[in-house]
Amino acid sequence: MTAMNELATLRRLMPPTAESDTVVDWERMTASWGRPFPSDYRRFLDEYGEGAAANYLSIVKPEPREGQPEPDGMRVESLNAEDAWAVGRKSPELEGTSPRLLAWAVDADADILCWDTSGDDPDAWPVLLFNRDDRLWTRHDCGAVAFLVRVLRADYPECPLGGLALWGKDHVRYLNDSEYRRLRGTGVDPWTGERMASMG
């Protein structure tokens, strides 16, 4: 399946609920990190924006490699991934390897989804996942969008994530950060659609 077909499949399983307002200076990010980012991830942010799926999996946007890091952002989660790599178990295909980890998502179970950026072609970077419950690193030879599609379609023998919020779901709600804030501002729970109790 091509990257465009994967994105089309993702749109059916997880339709964007609002237009993305995530703006990324990709030239600056490429210069900062010394390499471009995968094209499927760039298209995802252009279409969906930074946000969360099913109030479970959060997709982070790139930030400069230098300067003050964003809380819970790409740089902080990448450092967390390096710490987890040092102590975590490895699946057989990862034994003896030394990946260059760059985090692109985290979930409510504290799993970390990364790329191994060792290769020269960003579109060939595999997804490396740290499952916090199992303390296990696994490798998935696909990009970010394809990984999401495979989880939503339950294409793996078992769910690689710590929770089942996305596993085998044929319709998942995705809220980018600005739409989440907009809904909260109207007094509606962004995930349930129910009126929130007054704080006053």
Short mmCIF file of C-alpha atoms in Angstrom, two decimals:
data_model
loop_
_atom_site.label_atom_id
_atom_site.label_comp_id
_atom_site.label_asym_id
_atom_site.label_seq_id
_atom_site.Cartn_x
_atom_site.Cartn_y
_atom_site.Cartn_z
CA MET A 1 0.00 0.00 0.00
CA THR A 2 1.38 3.41 -0.96
CA ALA A 3 1.68 6.26 1.50
CA MET A 4 -1.23 8.10 -0.16
CA ASN A 5 -3.43 4.99 0.03
CA GLU A 6 -2.50 4.56 3.68
CA LEU A 7 -3.53 8.14 4.39
CA ALA A 8 -6.82 7.60 2.53
CA THR A 9 -7.46 4.49 4.63
CA LEU A 10 -6.67 6.44 7.79
CA ARG A 11 -9.15 9.14 6.77
CA ARG A 12 -11.90 6.51 6.62
CA LEU A 13 -10.99 4.98 9.98
CA MET A 14 -10.16 8.26 11.72
CA PRO A 15 -11.70 11.21 9.85
CA PRO A 16 -10.25 14.64 10.67
CA THR A 17 -12.79 16.51 12.80
CA ALA A 18 -11.41 19.97 12.07
CA GLU A 19 -8.97 21.61 9.69
CA SER A 20 -5.39 21.53 10.88
CA ASP A 21 -3.95 24.78 12.11
CA THR A 22 -0.60 23.21 12.97
CA VAL A 23 2.01 25.25 11.15
CA VAL A 24 5.48 23.76 10.79
CA ASP A 25 8.46 25.45 9.21
CA TRP A 26 9.76 22.25 7.62
CA GLU A 27 12.89 23.93 6.23
CA ARG A 28 13.80 25.11 9.71
CA MET A 29 13.08 21.69 11.21
CA THR A 30 15.19 19.98 8.56
CA ALA A 31 18.08 22.37 9.23
CA SER A 32 17.71 21.96 12.99
CA TRP A 33 17.62 18.15 13.00
CA GLY A 34 20.00 17.70 10.07
CA ARG A 35 17.53 15.68 8.00
CA PRO A 36 13.97 15.97 6.67
CA PHE A 37 11.00 14.37 8.33
CA PRO A 38 9.02 11.48 6.79
CA SER A 39 6.55 12.61 4.14
CA ASP A 40 3.60 10.67 5.60
CA TYR A 41 4.09 12.41 8.96
CA ARG A 42 4.27 15.82 7.26
CA ARG A 43 1.04 15.11 5.38
CA PHE A 44 -0.59 13.89 8.58
CA LEU A 45 0.19 17.13 10.43
CA ASP A 46 -0.89 19.20 7.42
CA GLU A 47 -4.26 17.42 7.38
CA TYR A 48 -4.94 16.48 11.00
CA GLY A 49 -2.72 18.73 13.08
CA GLU A 50 -1.06 18.02 16.40
CA GLY A 51 -3.58 16.36 18.70
CA ALA A 52 -4.90 13.08 20.03
CA ALA A 53 -6.79 9.99 18.86
CA ALA A 54 -9.57 8.64 21.11
CA ASN A 55 -8.22 10.62 24.06
CA TYR A 56 -5.43 8.02 24.10
CA LEU A 57 -2.65 8.52 21.55
CA SER A 58 -1.06 11.97 21.25
CA ILE A 59 0.78 12.94 18.07
CA VAL A 60 3.48 15.54 18.68
CA LYS A 61 4.72 18.09 16.18
CA PRO A 62 8.40 18.78 15.54
CA GLU A 63 10.24 21.42 17.49
CA PRO A 64 13.74 22.81 17.03
CA ARG A 65 16.53 20.64 18.36
CA GLU A 66 18.00 23.66 20.12
CA GLY A 67 16.48 26.06 22.66
CA GLN A 68 13.90 25.44 25.36
CA PRO A 69 12.03 22.15 24.77
CA GLU A 70 8.25 21.94 24.86
CA PRO A 71 6.82 20.08 27.87
CA ASP A 72 5.85 16.56 26.73
CA GLY A 73 7.04 17.48 23.24
CA MET A 74 9.24 15.73 20.72
CA ARG A 75 12.56 16.49 22.40
CA VAL A 76 11.46 15.53 25.91
CA GLU A 77 9.82 12.31 24.72
CA SER A 78 12.87 11.45 22.64
CA LEU A 79 15.02 11.76 25.77
CA ASN A 80 12.52 9.59 27.62
CA ALA A 81 12.83 7.05 24.80
CA GLU A 82 16.61 7.00 25.12
CA ASP A 83 16.27 6.33 28.85
CA ALA A 84 13.75 3.56 28.15
CA TRP A 85 16.05 2.06 25.53
CA ALA A 86 18.86 1.81 28.08
CA VAL A 87 16.78 -0.27 30.50
CA GLY A 88 14.09 -1.88 28.33
CA ARG A 89 14.01 -5.37 26.86
CA LYS A 90 14.45 -5.70 23.11
CA SER A 91 12.63 -7.92 20.65
CA PRO A 92 15.01 -10.27 18.76
CA GLU A 93 15.31 -8.03 15.69
CA LEU A 94 16.51 -5.16 17.88
CA GLU A 95 19.11 -7.05 19.92
CA GLY A 96 22.55 -5.54 19.43
CA THR A 97 21.29 -2.47 17.54
CA SER A 98 21.90 1.18 18.41
CA PRO A 99 19.03 3.19 16.91
CA ARG A 100 18.81 6.98 16.77
CA LEU A 101 15.44 7.52 18.44
CA LEU A 102 13.10 10.38 17.59
CA ALA A 103 9.67 10.32 19.24
CA TRP A 104 6.53 11.21 17.27
CA ALA A 105 3.76 10.01 19.61
CA VAL A 106 2.98 8.90 23.16
CA ASP A 107 -0.10 7.31 24.65
CA ALA A 108 -2.03 7.29 27.90
CA ASP A 109 -0.19 4.13 29.00
CA ALA A 110 3.15 5.97 28.67
CA ASP A 111 4.16 3.97 25.59
CA ILE A 112 6.52 5.89 23.30
CA LEU A 113 6.41 5.68 19.50
CA CYS A 114 9.63 6.64 17.73
CA TRP A 115 11.42 6.42 14.45
CA ASP A 116 14.87 4.94 14.13
CA THR A 117 16.45 7.80 12.20
CA SER A 118 19.72 5.99 11.49
CA GLY A 119 18.98 5.61 7.77
CA ASP A 120 19.38 8.36 5.18
CA ASP A 121 15.83 8.04 3.79
CA PRO A 122 13.22 9.34 6.26
CA ASP A 123 10.44 7.56 4.37
CA ALA A 124 12.18 4.26 5.17
CA TRP A 125 12.57 4.92 8.90
CA PRO A 126 10.91 2.11 10.86
CA VAL A 127 8.68 2.69 13.87
CA LEU A 128 10.21 1.58 17.16
CA LEU A 129 7.71 1.21 19.99
CA PHE A 130 8.36 1.01 23.69
CA ASN A 131 5.48 -0.76 25.46
CA ARG A 132 5.72 0.50 29.02
CA ASP A 133 3.73 -2.37 30.56
CA ASP A 134 5.95 -5.03 29.00
CA ARG A 135 9.08 -2.85 29.17
CA LEU A 136 9.68 -4.13 25.64
CA TRP A 137 10.94 -2.44 22.47
CA THR A 138 9.61 -3.74 19.15
CA ARG A 139 10.33 -2.76 15.54
CA HIS A 140 7.65 -2.16 12.90
CA ASP A 141 8.86 -1.79 9.33
CA CYS A 142 6.44 0.91 8.25
CA GLY A 143 5.86 4.62 8.67
CA ALA A 144 3.74 6.43 11.23
CA VAL A 145 0.53 6.51 9.17
CA ALA A 146 0.82 2.85 8.18
CA PHE A 147 1.39 1.92 11.81
CA LEU A 148 -1.79 3.74 12.86
CA VAL A 149 -3.76 2.01 10.10
CA ARG A 150 -2.47 -1.42 11.13
CA VAL A 151 -3.44 -0.82 14.75
CA LEU A 152 -6.90 0.43 13.80
CA ARG A 153 -7.43 -2.58 11.55
CA ALA A 154 -5.92 -5.00 14.11
CA ASP A 155 -3.44 -6.21 11.51
CA TYR A 156 -0.90 -7.35 14.10
CA PRO A 157 -1.16 -10.69 15.94
CA GLU A 158 -1.85 -8.67 19.09
CA CYS A 159 -2.09 -5.01 19.97
CA PRO A 160 1.44 -3.57 20.23
CA LEU A 161 0.24 -0.69 22.43
CA GLY A 162 -0.44 -0.93 26.14
CA GLY A 163 -4.17 -0.20 25.76
CA LEU A 164 -6.95 -1.18 23.37
CA ALA A 165 -8.47 2.25 22.71
CA LEU A 166 -7.44 2.11 19.02
CA TRP A 167 -7.22 -1.63 18.49
CA GLY A 168 -9.52 -2.95 15.78
CA LYS A 169 -11.64 0.21 15.68
CA ASP A 170 -13.40 1.13 12.44
CA HIS A 171 -14.12 4.68 13.59
CA VAL A 172 -11.95 6.72 15.93
CA ARG A 173 -12.28 10.37 16.91
CA TYR A 174 -9.25 12.59 16.39
CA LEU A 175 -9.13 16.07 17.86
CA ASN A 176 -6.36 18.48 17.07
CA ASP A 177 -5.30 20.72 19.93
CA SER A 178 -7.12 23.83 18.71
CA GLU A 179 -10.42 21.96 18.20
CA TYR A 180 -10.07 20.41 21.66
CA ARG A 181 -9.63 23.86 23.20
CA ARG A 182 -12.52 25.28 21.17
CA LEU A 183 -14.92 22.59 22.38
CA ARG A 184 -13.83 22.97 25.99
CA GLY A 185 -14.41 26.69 25.67
CA THR A 186 -18.05 26.03 24.80
CA GLY A 187 -18.51 23.97 27.98
CA VAL A 188 -18.65 20.67 26.11
CA ASP A 189 -16.49 17.66 26.94
CA PRO A 190 -14.48 17.32 23.71
CA TRP A 191 -14.49 13.52 23.84
CA THR A 192 -18.01 12.69 24.98
CA GLY A 193 -19.90 15.69 23.58
CA GLU A 194 -21.65 16.06 26.93
CA ARG A 195 -22.05 19.33 28.75
CA MET A 196 -19.37 19.71 31.40
CA ALA A 197 -20.31 20.49 34.98
CA SER A 198 -19.94 24.13 35.87
CA MET A 199 -16.79 24.94 37.79
CA GLY A 200 -18.44 27.92 39.46
#
